[in-house]
Amino acid sequence: MKKSLRIISLFLCALLVLPTAVNAAGGVYLKESGTAYSIINPYENVDWSSVKAYKTALHTHTNASDGDPTLKESIERHVETGFDIVATTDHGTVNYSWAENSENKFIYNVMKIIGRSEGDLVYLGSEGSFDNGMQYALKTENSDDYLTVDGEKRIMRVPYGIEQNAVSVNAHVNSWFVDYHDNSITTYSDAIKGVEKAGGVCVINHPGEYTKARYELHSADAYNPANFNYWYHINKFASLLNKHDRCIGIDINSKGDDRTRFDRILWDKLLMRFTPNGKNVFAICSSDAHQLDKIDTGFVIALLPQQTSSALSSALLNGEFFGGSHCIGNYEELVQIASALKEYYGETDLYKEVNSKAEEMATRVHLIEIGELEPDSSVGVTYKVLDDEGYCTAATQPEITSVNVDKENGVITVNSENALLVRWISDGELVATTTSENASFNLAEYSGKIGSYIRAEVFGEGGVLYTQPFIINGGASAVKIVDSGFFDFGVFDFLIGVFHNWFEIISRFFSNLF
């Protein structure tokens, strides 16, 4: 009996001195903060031994609306740049086929009248060849369309791709999988409701263009809730995402990242409201390509058991994908990346390139602030690994090969190839930067810095990949997703961002005048 009591006493003493211990809920207890954490992993149901990573274009344009390339030219470039899945998403124009000219021609005719689009609509037919000589055949299997190129490469068409709200002012929503569109003057809410009712999946496109955050000079000003413009839009997007589960989230890096460079801040602001309530907000990246040289700027890596539209729909709804981009246009991010590259790898050519872009951006901001550039000038500087024609120049591109979550010990590990850094962000703050070879995040080591989620950004020579957030239950108490007093002004609320932008430009002008 005494021996048993001694063993029990030793066991209890061990629990007292250990910094962490397993709690009854299957999470981890952090002794330093007295907090019990558990991790919700969006990739928990991914079988890494069997899924494939499909490079996916979810947002791209042709001359069926206001894009420059024909559909055939667009698909050819997507083949050349390694895409496995492509959604053609012209404004107000549902994509029914790559084989034949079957779209509604209303938007196409309007764009031609006002000079926003040129040329005839050119489709693929059932077989043929691209200008680069590649042979292709287009076939339907189990209701999905597949393009086979040179007898090997196989690309799936995402059914019913469209960018909704063609005649609204930037209230753009991308949707897929359902035959739905409304070309009247509509709002975000109208489009999202319609898509959800039809059973589709959608996302809010490039919010920084709508909020006018793209015109801010500093991260501290973008999406600052003390500013009514951003308070309003954070609440607006939160309200939409809270009401509609089939709107998966927002676009955080698209078309070279100039207009979206602050939209990761918006993503974090939304996550700080949703994740304490156990809800997630997912993020995509896209090219929104209206020209051929933009096609490979942004993309999604979809983790699918098979290359089908039903598998893609499920992955998007569950967050089983990564956002990816060959471009980064945020000054603070580039400074942090450059600093970490120098610390871990020295003053390499890559460090010098990233650092020079950050310095170039800082110089441009300074010139705008002192009046040597027009007050409405764009910062317009990005780190990118694409040449002038839009082809990737990097020898390698980062890949995430698996994500492992040790719930009992509170450790998240992101395994990758061709990567250099993994940046860990919680509640909008950079918590840690690790090398890709030691890419584990231990909750116990960062208990004082952890909020309600943690997300990872994997950086390599070829660009960046964004994981979906891991919700940390216990990291923060539940909060209101939408602030009291919020009222949605609907189709007229684009004026809030417009007036804010005008005010900022006028303020810059007068500050330099006096």
Coordinates of C-alpha atoms in Angstrom, one line a residue:
M1 CA 0.0 0.0 0.0
K2 CA 2.8 2.4 0.9
K3 CA 4.6 1.6 -2.3
S4 CA 1.4 2.4 -4.3
L5 CA 1.0 5.7 -2.5
R6 CA 4.7 6.6 -3.2
I7 CA 4.2 5.9 -6.9
I8 CA 1.0 8.1 -7.0
S9 CA 2.8 10.9 -5.1
L10 CA 5.7 10.8 -7.6
F11 CA 3.3 10.9 -10.5
L12 CA 1.5 13.9 -9.1
C13 CA 4.8 15.7 -8.4
A14 CA 5.8 15.1 -12.0
L15 CA 2.6 16.7 -13.3
L16 CA 3.4 19.8 -11.1
V17 CA 6.8 20.4 -12.5
L18 CA 6.1 19.6 -16.1
P19 CA 5.3 22.7 -18.2
T20 CA 2.5 20.9 -20.1
A21 CA 0.1 18.1 -19.4
V22 CA -2.6 16.4 -21.4
N23 CA -6.1 17.5 -20.4
A24 CA -9.3 15.5 -20.5
A25 CA -10.5 17.1 -23.7
G26 CA -7.5 15.7 -25.6
G27 CA -5.7 19.1 -25.7
V28 CA -2.7 20.4 -23.9
Y29 CA -2.6 22.3 -20.6
L30 CA -0.1 25.1 -20.3
K31 CA 1.1 25.5 -16.7
E32 CA 2.6 29.0 -17.3
S33 CA -0.6 30.6 -18.3
G34 CA -3.0 28.2 -16.6
T35 CA -4.8 27.7 -19.9
A36 CA -6.0 24.4 -21.5
Y37 CA -5.7 24.5 -25.2
S38 CA -7.1 22.2 -27.9
I39 CA -6.4 22.4 -31.7
I40 CA -8.9 22.2 -34.5
N41 CA -7.0 21.1 -37.6
P42 CA -8.6 21.9 -41.0
Y43 CA -6.4 19.2 -42.5
E44 CA -7.3 16.5 -40.0
N45 CA -9.2 14.4 -42.5
V46 CA -6.6 14.7 -45.3
D47 CA -4.9 11.3 -46.0
W48 CA -1.4 12.6 -47.0
S49 CA -0.4 9.2 -48.3
S50 CA -3.1 9.2 -51.0
V51 CA -4.2 12.8 -51.8
K52 CA -2.6 14.7 -54.6
A53 CA -1.9 18.4 -54.7
Y54 CA -3.6 20.0 -57.7
K55 CA -2.5 23.5 -58.8
T56 CA -5.8 25.3 -59.2
A57 CA -6.9 28.5 -60.9
L58 CA -10.2 29.7 -59.3
H59 CA -10.4 33.2 -60.8
T60 CA -9.4 34.1 -64.4
H61 CA -10.8 36.0 -67.3
T62 CA -11.1 35.9 -71.1
N63 CA -12.4 38.2 -73.8
A64 CA -15.9 36.8 -73.0
S65 CA -15.9 39.7 -70.6
D66 CA -13.1 42.2 -70.1
G67 CA -10.0 40.0 -70.4
D68 CA -7.5 40.3 -73.3
P69 CA -6.9 36.6 -74.2
T70 CA -9.4 34.3 -75.8
L71 CA -10.4 31.2 -73.9
K72 CA -8.1 29.1 -76.1
E73 CA -5.1 31.4 -75.4
S74 CA -5.9 31.4 -71.6
I75 CA -6.1 27.6 -71.4
E76 CA -2.8 27.3 -73.3
R77 CA -1.0 29.5 -70.8
H78 CA -2.6 27.6 -67.9
V79 CA -1.2 24.4 -69.4
E80 CA 2.3 26.0 -69.8
T81 CA 2.3 27.2 -66.2
G82 CA 1.4 23.8 -64.7
F83 CA -2.2 24.1 -63.7
D84 CA -4.2 21.0 -63.1
I85 CA -7.6 22.6 -62.5
V86 CA -9.0 25.8 -64.1
A87 CA -12.1 27.8 -63.5
T88 CA -13.0 30.4 -66.2
T89 CA -14.8 33.1 -64.3
D90 CA -15.8 36.0 -66.6
H91 CA -17.9 38.9 -65.2
G92 CA -21.6 38.0 -65.2
T93 CA -20.9 35.1 -67.6
V94 CA -21.4 31.5 -66.5
N95 CA -18.8 29.2 -68.1
Y96 CA -20.7 26.2 -69.6
S97 CA -18.0 24.8 -71.9
W98 CA -14.5 25.0 -73.2
A99 CA -15.4 23.2 -76.3
E100 CA -17.9 25.6 -77.8
N101 CA -19.1 29.2 -77.7
S102 CA -22.0 28.6 -75.3
E103 CA -21.8 31.5 -72.9
N104 CA -24.4 34.2 -72.5
K105 CA -23.1 37.0 -74.9
F106 CA -24.6 40.0 -73.0
I107 CA -21.4 41.0 -71.1
Y108 CA -19.2 40.3 -74.2
N109 CA -21.2 42.6 -76.4
V110 CA -21.3 45.3 -73.7
M111 CA -17.5 45.1 -73.3
K112 CA -17.0 45.4 -77.1
I113 CA -19.2 48.5 -77.3
I114 CA -17.3 50.3 -74.6
G115 CA -13.9 49.1 -75.8
R116 CA -13.0 46.9 -72.9
S117 CA -12.7 43.7 -74.9
E118 CA -11.6 42.9 -78.5
G119 CA -11.7 40.0 -80.9
D120 CA -13.8 37.0 -81.5
L121 CA -14.5 34.3 -78.9
V122 CA -12.2 31.3 -79.6
Y123 CA -13.0 28.0 -78.0
L124 CA -11.2 24.6 -78.1
G125 CA -13.6 22.2 -79.9
S126 CA -13.3 18.6 -79.1
E127 CA -9.7 18.4 -80.2
G128 CA -7.0 20.4 -81.8
S129 CA -3.6 22.1 -81.1
F130 CA -2.4 25.2 -79.3
D131 CA -0.1 27.8 -80.9
N132 CA 2.8 26.3 -79.1
G133 CA 2.2 23.0 -81.0
M134 CA 0.8 21.0 -78.1
Q135 CA -2.0 18.6 -79.1
Y136 CA -5.1 18.3 -77.0
A137 CA -8.4 16.4 -76.7
L138 CA -11.4 17.5 -74.6
K139 CA -13.7 14.8 -73.2
T140 CA -16.5 14.5 -70.5
E141 CA -16.2 11.9 -67.9
N142 CA -18.8 11.4 -65.1
S143 CA -20.1 15.0 -65.8
D144 CA -16.7 16.6 -65.5
D145 CA -14.7 18.0 -68.5
Y146 CA -11.1 17.1 -68.9
L147 CA -8.5 18.4 -71.3
T148 CA -5.7 15.9 -72.1
V149 CA -2.6 17.6 -73.5
D150 CA 0.0 15.6 -75.6
G151 CA -1.6 12.4 -74.3
E152 CA -0.3 13.1 -70.7
K153 CA -1.2 16.3 -69.0
R154 CA -4.8 16.3 -67.7
I155 CA -6.6 19.5 -66.7
M156 CA -10.1 19.6 -65.2
R157 CA -12.6 22.4 -66.0
V158 CA -14.4 23.7 -62.9
P159 CA -18.1 23.8 -63.9
Y160 CA -20.2 27.0 -63.9
G161 CA -17.4 29.4 -63.0
I162 CA -18.4 33.0 -62.9
E163 CA -17.5 36.4 -61.2
Q164 CA -20.9 37.6 -60.0
N165 CA -22.1 41.2 -59.8
A166 CA -20.9 42.3 -63.2
V167 CA -22.7 45.7 -63.1
S168 CA -22.1 46.5 -59.4
V169 CA -19.2 48.6 -58.1
N170 CA -16.5 46.1 -57.2
A171 CA -18.8 44.0 -55.1
H172 CA -17.3 40.9 -56.7
V173 CA -18.0 37.3 -55.6
N174 CA -16.6 34.3 -57.4
S175 CA -18.7 31.2 -57.5
W176 CA -18.5 27.7 -58.9
F177 CA -20.4 24.4 -59.4
V178 CA -24.0 25.9 -59.9
D179 CA -25.6 27.6 -62.9
Y180 CA -26.5 30.9 -61.2
H181 CA -26.0 34.6 -62.1
D182 CA -27.9 37.9 -61.7
N183 CA -26.8 40.8 -63.9
S184 CA -28.9 43.4 -62.2
I185 CA -27.4 46.0 -59.8
T186 CA -26.7 43.6 -56.9
T187 CA -24.7 43.5 -53.7
Y188 CA -22.4 41.0 -52.1
S189 CA -25.3 39.7 -50.1
D190 CA -27.5 39.2 -53.2
A191 CA -24.9 37.2 -55.0
I192 CA -23.9 35.1 -51.9
K193 CA -27.5 34.3 -51.1
G194 CA -28.2 33.2 -54.6
V195 CA -25.2 31.0 -54.8
E196 CA -25.9 29.4 -51.5
K197 CA -29.5 28.7 -52.3
A198 CA -28.4 27.0 -55.5
G199 CA -25.9 24.8 -53.6
G200 CA -22.7 26.4 -54.9
V201 CA -19.5 27.6 -53.3
C202 CA -18.3 31.1 -53.4
V203 CA -15.7 33.5 -52.1
I204 CA -15.3 37.3 -51.7
N205 CA -12.9 38.6 -54.3
H206 CA -10.0 41.1 -53.7
P207 CA -11.6 43.0 -50.8
G208 CA -8.8 45.6 -50.8
E209 CA -10.1 47.0 -54.1
Y210 CA -13.6 47.5 -52.6
T211 CA -12.5 48.9 -49.3
K212 CA -9.8 51.0 -50.9
A213 CA -7.3 49.6 -48.5
R214 CA -5.1 49.1 -51.6
Y215 CA -4.4 52.9 -51.5
E216 CA -3.0 53.0 -48.0
L217 CA 0.7 53.6 -47.5
H218 CA 1.1 51.8 -44.2
S219 CA -0.1 48.6 -42.7
A220 CA -1.1 50.4 -39.4
D221 CA -3.7 52.4 -41.3
A222 CA -5.1 49.5 -43.4
Y223 CA -8.2 47.9 -41.7
N224 CA -7.7 49.9 -38.6
P225 CA -11.2 49.6 -36.9
A226 CA -10.8 53.1 -35.4
N227 CA -11.4 54.3 -39.0
F228 CA -15.2 54.1 -39.8
N229 CA -14.4 52.9 -43.4
Y230 CA -12.6 49.8 -42.1
W231 CA -14.8 49.3 -39.0
Y232 CA -17.8 49.2 -41.4
H233 CA -16.2 46.8 -43.9
I234 CA -14.8 44.4 -41.3
N235 CA -18.4 44.1 -39.9
K236 CA -19.9 43.8 -43.4
F237 CA -17.7 40.9 -44.4
A238 CA -18.0 39.3 -40.9
S239 CA -21.8 39.5 -41.2
L240 CA -21.8 37.9 -44.6
L241 CA -19.4 35.1 -43.7
N242 CA -21.3 34.4 -40.5
K243 CA -24.7 34.1 -42.2
H244 CA -23.5 32.0 -45.2
D245 CA -21.5 28.8 -44.7
R246 CA -21.1 28.3 -48.5
C247 CA -19.1 31.5 -48.8
I248 CA -15.8 30.1 -47.6
G249 CA -13.9 33.3 -47.0
I250 CA -11.9 35.9 -48.9
D251 CA -9.1 36.3 -51.5
I252 CA -5.9 37.5 -49.8
N253 CA -3.3 37.6 -52.6
S254 CA -4.2 38.1 -56.2
K255 CA -3.1 39.6 -59.5
G256 CA 0.4 40.4 -58.2
D257 CA -0.7 41.5 -54.7
D258 CA -0.6 45.3 -55.3
R259 CA -4.2 45.7 -54.4
T260 CA -4.4 42.8 -51.9
R261 CA -1.2 43.5 -50.0
F262 CA -3.1 44.5 -46.9
D263 CA -5.9 41.8 -47.2
R264 CA -4.0 39.4 -45.0
I265 CA -4.6 42.0 -42.3
L266 CA -8.4 41.8 -43.0
W267 CA -8.2 38.0 -42.9
D268 CA -6.6 38.2 -39.4
K269 CA -9.2 40.8 -38.2
L270 CA -12.0 38.4 -39.3
L271 CA -10.3 35.4 -37.7
M272 CA -10.0 37.3 -34.4
R273 CA -13.8 37.5 -34.4
F274 CA -14.6 34.1 -35.7
T275 CA -12.1 31.7 -34.2
P276 CA -12.9 32.4 -30.5
N277 CA -16.4 31.1 -31.4
G278 CA -15.0 28.0 -33.0
K279 CA -15.7 29.1 -36.6
N280 CA -13.1 29.4 -39.3
V281 CA -12.6 31.7 -42.3
F282 CA -10.6 30.3 -45.2
A283 CA -8.5 32.2 -47.7
I284 CA -7.7 31.7 -51.4
C285 CA -5.2 33.2 -53.7
S286 CA -5.9 33.8 -57.4
S287 CA -4.6 35.5 -60.5
D288 CA -7.8 37.3 -61.5
A289 CA -5.9 37.3 -64.8
H290 CA -7.2 39.7 -67.5
Q291 CA -3.9 39.3 -69.3
L292 CA -1.7 36.3 -70.1
D293 CA 1.2 37.6 -68.0
K294 CA -0.9 37.5 -64.8
I295 CA -2.1 33.9 -65.1
D296 CA 0.6 32.4 -62.8
T297 CA 0.6 35.2 -60.1
G298 CA -1.7 33.5 -57.6
F299 CA -3.3 30.0 -57.3
V300 CA -4.7 27.4 -54.9
I301 CA -3.2 24.1 -54.1
A302 CA -6.2 21.8 -53.6
L303 CA -5.6 18.5 -51.7
L304 CA -7.9 16.0 -53.4
P305 CA -8.3 12.2 -53.3
Q306 CA -9.4 12.4 -57.0
Q307 CA -9.5 15.1 -59.7
T308 CA -13.2 15.8 -59.7
S309 CA -15.4 18.8 -59.2
S310 CA -17.2 17.2 -56.3
A311 CA -13.8 16.6 -54.5
L312 CA -12.8 20.2 -55.2
S313 CA -16.1 21.5 -53.8
S314 CA -15.7 19.5 -50.6
A315 CA -12.0 20.6 -50.2
L316 CA -13.0 24.3 -50.5
L317 CA -15.8 24.0 -48.0
N318 CA -13.5 22.1 -45.5
G319 CA -10.4 24.2 -45.9
E320 CA -8.4 21.4 -47.4
F321 CA -6.2 23.6 -49.6
F322 CA -3.4 26.2 -49.5
G323 CA -3.3 29.6 -51.0
G324 CA -0.2 30.3 -53.1
S325 CA 1.4 33.3 -54.8
H326 CA 4.6 34.1 -56.7
C327 CA 4.2 37.7 -55.5
I328 CA 4.4 39.6 -52.2
G329 CA 3.6 43.3 -52.0
N330 CA 3.5 44.0 -48.3
Y331 CA 6.4 46.0 -46.9
E332 CA 6.3 44.7 -43.3
E333 CA 6.2 41.1 -44.6
L334 CA 9.1 41.6 -46.9
V335 CA 11.2 43.2 -44.1
Q336 CA 10.4 40.3 -41.8
I337 CA 11.3 37.8 -44.5
A338 CA 14.5 39.5 -45.4
S339 CA 15.6 39.7 -41.7
A340 CA 14.9 35.9 -41.2
L341 CA 16.7 35.0 -44.5
K342 CA 19.8 37.0 -43.3
E343 CA 19.6 35.4 -39.9
Y344 CA 19.4 31.8 -41.0
Y345 CA 21.1 31.8 -44.4
G346 CA 23.3 34.9 -44.6
E347 CA 23.3 37.7 -47.2
T348 CA 22.4 35.5 -50.1
D349 CA 21.1 36.7 -53.5
L350 CA 17.6 35.9 -52.4
Y351 CA 18.0 38.0 -49.3
K352 CA 19.3 40.9 -51.4
E353 CA 16.4 40.7 -53.8
V354 CA 13.7 40.6 -51.1
N355 CA 15.4 43.4 -49.1
S356 CA 15.8 45.6 -52.2
K357 CA 12.1 45.3 -52.9
A358 CA 11.3 46.4 -49.3
E359 CA 13.7 49.3 -49.6
E360 CA 12.3 50.3 -53.0
M361 CA 8.8 50.3 -51.5
A362 CA 9.9 52.3 -48.5
T363 CA 11.5 54.9 -50.7
R364 CA 8.3 55.2 -52.8
V365 CA 6.1 55.7 -49.7
H366 CA 8.5 58.4 -48.5
L367 CA 8.4 60.2 -51.8
I368 CA 4.6 60.2 -51.7
E369 CA 4.6 61.5 -48.1
I370 CA 7.0 64.4 -48.8
G371 CA 5.1 65.4 -52.0
E372 CA 7.7 64.4 -54.6
L373 CA 5.2 61.9 -56.1
E374 CA 1.5 62.7 -56.6
P375 CA -0.6 62.1 -53.5
D376 CA -2.7 59.5 -55.3
S377 CA 0.4 57.5 -56.6
S378 CA 0.4 53.8 -56.0
V379 CA 3.2 52.2 -54.1
G380 CA 3.1 49.6 -56.8
V381 CA 6.2 47.6 -55.8
T382 CA 6.1 43.8 -55.3
Y383 CA 8.6 41.0 -54.9
K384 CA 7.9 38.5 -57.6
V385 CA 9.5 35.6 -59.4
L386 CA 7.9 36.1 -62.7
D387 CA 9.5 37.6 -65.8
D388 CA 7.9 40.3 -68.0
E389 CA 5.9 37.6 -69.9
G390 CA 4.5 36.1 -66.7
Y391 CA 6.6 32.9 -66.6
C392 CA 8.1 31.8 -63.2
T393 CA 11.9 32.3 -63.1
A394 CA 12.5 30.5 -59.8
A395 CA 14.4 27.2 -60.0
T396 CA 12.1 25.7 -57.3
Q397 CA 8.7 26.4 -55.8
P398 CA 7.8 25.6 -52.2
E399 CA 5.5 22.7 -51.6
I400 CA 3.7 21.6 -48.4
T401 CA 3.9 17.8 -48.3
S402 CA 2.0 17.2 -45.1
V403 CA 0.6 18.9 -41.9
N404 CA 0.8 17.0 -38.6
V405 CA -0.9 18.1 -35.4
D406 CA 0.1 16.4 -32.2
K407 CA -3.0 17.4 -30.1
E408 CA -1.7 15.8 -26.9
N409 CA 1.5 17.8 -26.8
G410 CA 0.2 20.8 -28.6
V411 CA 2.6 20.8 -31.6
I412 CA 1.8 21.7 -35.2
T413 CA 4.3 20.7 -37.8
V414 CA 4.3 21.8 -41.5
N415 CA 6.5 19.6 -43.6
S416 CA 7.6 21.1 -46.9
E417 CA 10.0 20.9 -49.8
N418 CA 11.9 23.7 -51.6
A419 CA 11.0 26.1 -48.8
L420 CA 13.3 28.2 -46.5
L421 CA 11.1 29.8 -43.9
V422 CA 7.8 29.1 -42.0
R423 CA 6.2 32.2 -40.5
W424 CA 3.6 31.6 -37.7
I425 CA 0.9 34.3 -37.3
S426 CA -1.6 34.5 -34.5
D427 CA -4.2 37.3 -34.0
G428 CA -2.5 39.3 -36.7
E429 CA 1.0 39.2 -35.1
L430 CA 4.1 37.4 -36.3
V431 CA 4.7 35.0 -33.3
A432 CA 7.7 33.0 -34.7
T433 CA 9.7 32.4 -37.8
T434 CA 11.3 28.9 -38.2
T435 CA 13.3 27.3 -40.9
S436 CA 11.5 24.8 -43.1
E437 CA 13.7 22.0 -41.7
N438 CA 12.5 22.8 -38.2
A439 CA 8.9 23.8 -39.0
S440 CA 7.1 22.9 -35.7
F441 CA 5.1 25.3 -33.5
N442 CA 4.9 24.2 -29.9
L443 CA 2.0 25.9 -28.0
A444 CA 3.9 25.6 -24.8
E445 CA 6.8 27.7 -26.1
Y446 CA 4.5 30.6 -27.2
S447 CA 1.7 30.4 -24.6
G448 CA 1.9 34.1 -23.9
K449 CA 1.6 35.1 -27.6
I450 CA -1.1 32.7 -28.7
G451 CA -4.6 34.0 -29.6
S452 CA -7.5 32.0 -30.9
Y453 CA -5.7 30.6 -33.9
I454 CA -2.4 30.1 -35.5
R455 CA -1.7 30.0 -39.3
A456 CA 1.5 29.4 -41.2
E457 CA 3.1 31.0 -44.3
V458 CA 5.7 28.9 -46.0
F459 CA 8.2 31.0 -48.0
G460 CA 10.8 29.8 -50.5
E461 CA 12.6 31.1 -53.6
G462 CA 9.5 30.4 -55.7
G463 CA 7.0 32.4 -53.5
V464 CA 4.7 31.8 -50.6
L465 CA 2.0 29.3 -49.5
Y466 CA -0.6 30.1 -46.9
T467 CA -2.1 27.4 -44.7
Q468 CA -5.6 27.7 -43.5
P469 CA -5.8 28.6 -39.8
F470 CA -5.6 26.1 -36.9
I471 CA -8.2 27.1 -34.3
I472 CA -6.8 27.2 -30.8
N473 CA -9.6 26.6 -28.4
G474 CA -8.8 28.3 -25.1
G475 CA -6.7 31.0 -26.7
A476 CA -9.4 33.6 -26.3
S477 CA -12.9 34.0 -25.0
A478 CA -15.8 34.2 -27.4
V479 CA -16.4 37.7 -28.9
K480 CA -19.1 39.3 -31.0
I481 CA -18.6 38.4 -34.6
V482 CA -20.5 41.6 -35.7
D483 CA -20.4 44.7 -33.6
S484 CA -23.6 46.1 -32.2
G485 CA -24.8 49.1 -34.2
F486 CA -23.6 47.8 -37.6
F487 CA -26.0 48.6 -40.4
D488 CA -25.4 47.3 -43.9
F489 CA -25.9 50.2 -46.4
G490 CA -26.1 47.7 -49.3
V491 CA -25.4 48.6 -52.9
F492 CA -24.4 52.2 -51.9
D493 CA -21.8 51.4 -49.4
F494 CA -19.0 51.5 -52.0
L495 CA -19.1 55.3 -51.5
I496 CA -17.7 54.8 -47.9
G497 CA -14.5 53.5 -49.3
V498 CA -14.4 56.1 -52.1
F499 CA -14.9 59.0 -49.8
H500 CA -12.3 57.6 -47.4
N501 CA -9.8 57.4 -50.3
W502 CA -10.5 60.9 -51.5
F503 CA -10.1 62.3 -48.0
E504 CA -6.7 60.6 -47.6
I505 CA -5.5 61.9 -51.0
I506 CA -6.6 65.4 -50.2
S507 CA -5.0 65.2 -46.7
R508 CA -1.7 64.2 -48.3
F509 CA -1.9 67.1 -50.7
F510 CA -2.5 69.8 -48.1
S511 CA 0.0 68.3 -45.6
N512 CA 2.7 68.9 -48.3
L513 CA 1.3 72.3 -49.4
F514 CA 1.8 73.7 -45.9

